[in-house]
Coordinates of N, CA and C in Angstrom, one line a residue:
X1 N 0.9 -1.2 0.1 CA 0.1 0.2 0.0 C 0.7 1.2 -0.1
X2 N 0.6 2.1 -0.6 CA 1.3 3.5 -0.9 C 1.1 4.3 0.4
X3 N 2.2 5.1 0.7 CA 1.7 6.0 2.1 C 0.9 7.0 1.6
X4 N 0.1 7.7 2.3 CA -0.8 8.6 2.2 C 0.2 10.1 1.9
X5 N -0.2 11.3 1.4 CA 0.4 12.1 1.2 C 1.0 12.8 2.5
X6 N -0.3 12.7 3.7 CA 0.1 13.1 5.0 C 1.1 12.6 5.5
X7 N 1.2 11.1 5.5 CA 2.3 10.3 5.8 C 3.7 10.6 5.2
X8 N 3.7 11.1 3.8 CA 4.8 11.1 3.3 C 5.4 12.5 3.5
X9 N 4.7 13.5 3.8 CA 4.9 14.7 4.5 C 5.6 14.6 5.5
X10 N 4.7 14.1 6.6 CA 5.5 14.0 7.7 C 7.0 13.4 7.9
X11 N 7.1 12.2 7.3 CA 8.4 11.5 7.0 C 9.5 12.4 6.6
X12 N 9.0 13.2 5.1 CA 9.8 14.3 4.6 C 10.2 15.4 5.7
X13 N 9.4 16.0 6.4 CA 9.8 17.1 7.0 C 10.7 16.5 8.6
X14 N 10.5 15.5 8.8 CA 11.4 14.7 10.0 C 12.6 15.0 9.3
X15 N 13.2 15.4 8.2 CA 14.5 15.6 7.8 C 14.6 17.1 8.0
X16 N 15.7 17.6 8.6 CA 15.8 19.0 9.0 C 16.0 19.7 7.9
X17 N 16.7 19.5 6.8 CA 17.2 20.2 5.9 C 15.7 20.3 5.0
X18 N 15.2 19.2 4.6 CA 13.7 19.5 4.1 C 13.0 20.3 4.6
X19 N 12.4 20.4 6.0 CA 11.9 21.0 6.7 C 12.4 22.6 6.9
X20 N 13.4 22.7 6.8 CA 13.9 24.1 6.4 C 13.6 24.6 5.1
X21 N 13.6 24.1 4.5 CA 13.4 24.6 2.6 C 11.8 24.6 2.6
X22 N 10.9 23.8 3.2 CA 9.7 23.7 3.3 C 9.1 25.0 3.9
X23 N 9.8 25.2 5.3 CA 9.4 26.4 5.9 C 9.8 27.7 5.1
X24 N 10.9 27.9 4.1 CA 11.5 28.8 3.3 C 10.5 29.2 2.3
X25 N 9.7 28.0 1.7 CA 9.0 28.2 0.7 C 7.4 28.3 0.9
X26 N 7.2 28.3 1.9 CA 5.5 28.2 2.5 C 5.1 29.6 2.2
X27 N 5.5 30.9 2.7 CA 5.0 31.9 2.3 C 4.8 32.1 1.0
X28 N 5.6 31.9 -0.1 CA 5.4 32.2 -1.4 C 4.3 31.0 -1.9
X29 N 4.1 29.7 -1.5 CA 3.1 28.9 -1.9 C 1.7 29.5 -1.4
X30 N 2.1 29.7 0.1 CA 0.5 30.4 0.5 C 0.0 31.6 -0.2
X31 N 1.1 32.3 -0.6 CA 0.6 33.5 -1.3 C -0.3 33.3 -2.6
X32 N 0.5 32.1 -3.4 CA -0.1 31.7 -4.8 C -1.4 30.8 -4.5
X33 N -1.7 30.6 -3.3 CA -2.7 29.7 -3.4 C -3.8 30.9 -3.2
X34 N -3.7 31.8 -2.5 CA -4.4 33.1 -1.8 C -4.7 33.6 -3.2
X35 N -3.9 34.0 -4.3 CA -4.0 34.7 -5.4 C -5.3 33.8 -6.1
X36 N -5.2 32.6 -6.3 CA -6.1 31.6 -6.8 C -7.2 31.8 -6.6
X37 N -7.6 31.8 -5.3 CA -8.6 31.8 -4.4 C -9.3 33.0 -4.7
X38 N -8.8 34.1 -4.5 CA -9.3 35.5 -4.5 C -10.0 35.6 -5.8
X39 N -9.1 35.1 -7.1 CA -9.5 35.2 -8.3 C -10.7 34.7 -8.7
X40 N -10.9 33.3 -8.0 CA -11.9 32.3 -8.4 C -13.0 32.9 -7.8
X41 N -13.0 33.4 -6.3 CA -14.1 33.9 -5.5 C -14.8 35.4 -6.0
X42 N -13.7 35.8 -6.9 CA -14.5 37.1 -7.9 C -14.9 36.7 -9.0
X43 N -15.0 35.2 -9.5 CA -15.4 34.9 -10.7 C -14.7 35.3 -12.0
X44 N -13.4 35.4 -11.7 CA -12.6 35.7 -12.9 C -11.8 35.0 -13.3
X45 N -11.6 34.5 -14.9 CA -10.7 33.5 -15.2 C -9.2 34.4 -15.0
X46 N -8.3 33.5 -15.6 CA -6.8 34.1 -15.6 C -6.8 35.1 -16.9
X47 N -7.8 34.6 -18.0 CA -7.7 35.5 -19.1 C -8.4 37.0 -18.7
X48 N -9.5 36.9 -17.9 CA -10.2 38.1 -17.6 C -9.1 39.1 -16.6
X49 N -8.7 38.5 -15.7 CA -7.5 39.4 -14.6 C -6.8 39.9 -15.3
X50 N -6.0 39.1 -16.4 CA -5.0 39.5 -17.4 C -5.6 40.9 -17.9
X51 N -6.5 40.6 -18.7 CA -7.1 41.8 -19.4 C -7.2 43.0 -18.5
X52 N -7.7 42.9 -17.3 CA -8.0 43.8 -16.4 C -6.5 44.7 -16.1
X53 N -5.7 43.8 -15.9 CA -4.1 44.3 -15.7 C -3.3 44.6 -16.7
X54 N -4.0 44.5 -17.9 CA -3.1 44.9 -19.4 C -2.1 44.0 -19.3
X55 N -2.0 42.7 -19.3 CA -1.1 42.1 -19.4 C -1.5 40.8 -20.0
X56 N -0.6 39.5 -20.0 CA -1.2 38.3 -20.9 C -1.3 37.3 -19.6
X57 N -2.3 36.4 -20.4 CA -2.6 35.3 -19.7 C -1.4 34.5 -18.7
X58 N -0.4 34.4 -19.8 CA 0.9 33.6 -19.4 C 1.6 34.1 -18.0
X59 N 1.4 35.5 -17.9 CA 2.1 36.3 -17.0 C 1.1 36.1 -15.6
X60 N -0.2 35.7 -16.0 CA -0.8 35.5 -14.7 C -0.7 34.0 -14.1
X61 N -0.8 33.1 -15.1 CA -0.3 31.8 -15.0 C 0.9 31.5 -14.2
X62 N 1.8 32.3 -14.9 CA 3.5 32.4 -14.1 C 3.2 32.9 -12.8
X63 N 2.1 33.8 -12.3 CA 2.2 34.5 -11.4 C 1.5 33.5 -10.3
X64 N 0.7 32.7 -10.8 CA -0.3 31.8 -9.7 C 0.7 30.3 -9.8
X65 N 1.6 30.0 -10.4 CA 2.2 28.8 -10.2 C 3.0 28.5 -9.3
X66 N 2.8 27.8 -8.2 CA 3.6 27.4 -7.1 C 5.0 26.9 -7.4
X67 N 5.4 26.5 -8.7 CA 6.5 26.3 -9.0 C 7.3 27.2 -9.7
X68 N 7.0 28.4 -9.8 CA 7.4 29.8 -10.4 C 8.4 30.1 -9.9
X69 N 9.4 30.5 -10.5 CA 10.9 31.2 -10.2 C 10.7 32.6 -10.0
X70 N 9.6 33.1 -10.4 CA 9.6 34.4 -10.2 C 8.8 35.1 -8.6
X71 N 9.6 36.1 -8.3 CA 9.1 36.6 -7.1 C 8.3 38.0 -7.3
X72 N 6.9 38.0 -7.3 CA 6.4 39.3 -7.8 C 6.6 40.3 -6.7
X73 N 6.3 41.4 -7.1 CA 6.5 42.7 -6.3 C 5.6 42.8 -5.4
X74 N 5.6 43.8 -4.7 CA 4.4 44.0 -3.8 C 3.3 44.8 -4.6
X75 N 3.7 45.5 -5.6 CA 2.7 46.4 -6.2 C 2.0 45.3 -7.2
X76 N 2.6 44.5 -7.8 CA 2.1 43.5 -8.7 C 1.2 42.8 -7.9
X77 N 1.1 42.2 -6.7 CA 0.3 41.8 -5.8 C -0.7 42.4 -5.5
X78 N -0.4 43.7 -5.2 CA -1.6 44.9 -4.9 C -2.3 45.1 -6.2
X79 N -2.2 45.1 -7.2 CA -2.9 45.3 -8.4 C -3.6 44.0 -8.7
X80 N -3.1 42.7 -8.4 CA -3.9 41.6 -8.7 C -5.0 41.5 -7.7
X81 N -4.6 41.8 -6.5 CA -5.9 41.7 -5.3 C -7.0 42.7 -5.7
X82 N -6.5 44.3 -6.2 CA -7.5 45.0 -6.4 C -8.4 44.7 -7.6
X83 N -7.6 44.3 -8.7 CA -8.4 43.6 -9.9 C -9.5 42.6 -9.4
X84 N -9.3 41.7 -8.4 CA -10.1 40.7 -7.8 C -11.0 41.4 -6.9
X85 N -11.0 42.5 -6.6 CA -11.9 43.4 -5.6 C -11.5 43.1 -4.0
X86 N -10.2 43.1 -3.8 CA -9.7 42.9 -2.7 C -8.4 43.9 -2.5
X87 N -8.3 44.2 -1.2 CA -6.8 44.9 -0.8 C -6.1 43.9 0.0
X88 N -5.0 44.3 0.0 CA -4.0 43.6 0.7 C -3.4 44.0 2.1
X89 N -3.3 43.2 3.2 CA -3.0 43.5 4.3 C -1.6 42.6 4.7
X90 N -0.7 43.1 5.0 CA 0.7 42.9 5.3 C 1.0 42.6 6.9
X91 N 1.3 41.7 7.3 CA 1.9 41.1 8.8 C 3.0 40.5 8.7
X92 N 3.6 41.0 9.8 CA 4.9 40.8 10.2 C 4.7 39.4 11.6
X93 N 5.3 38.4 11.6 CA 4.7 37.5 12.7 C 6.3 37.0 13.2
X94 N 6.5 37.2 14.4 CA 7.8 36.9 15.0 C 7.8 35.2 14.7
X95 N 9.4 35.1 14.4 CA 9.7 33.5 14.4 C 10.1 33.2 15.5
X96 N 9.9 31.7 15.8 CA 10.3 31.0 16.6 C 11.8 31.0 17.0
X97 N 12.6 31.3 17.7 CA 14.0 31.4 17.9 C 14.3 29.9 18.3
X98 N 15.4 29.4 17.6 CA 15.8 28.1 17.6 C 17.2 28.2 18.5

């Protein structure tokens, strides 16, 4: 029987190097999931949000892709949120000291 995703994740995160990289990437991954969520909640396709932002669908696709190497600017994220009818809020959370 194949291990579940949950089991696989637990085992992988037991490795400190994997856990460190996972934590490093989690903010970018969460951001992209939120972008997709607000676009869908606004009832917009990638094509429609691209049109509002005067860009190409491929740029929106790259922005939303969790494997993308690009790091969007705050102004890009804000424009995307505004196009979907949202505003952004930036919060800083203290890290646990090791």
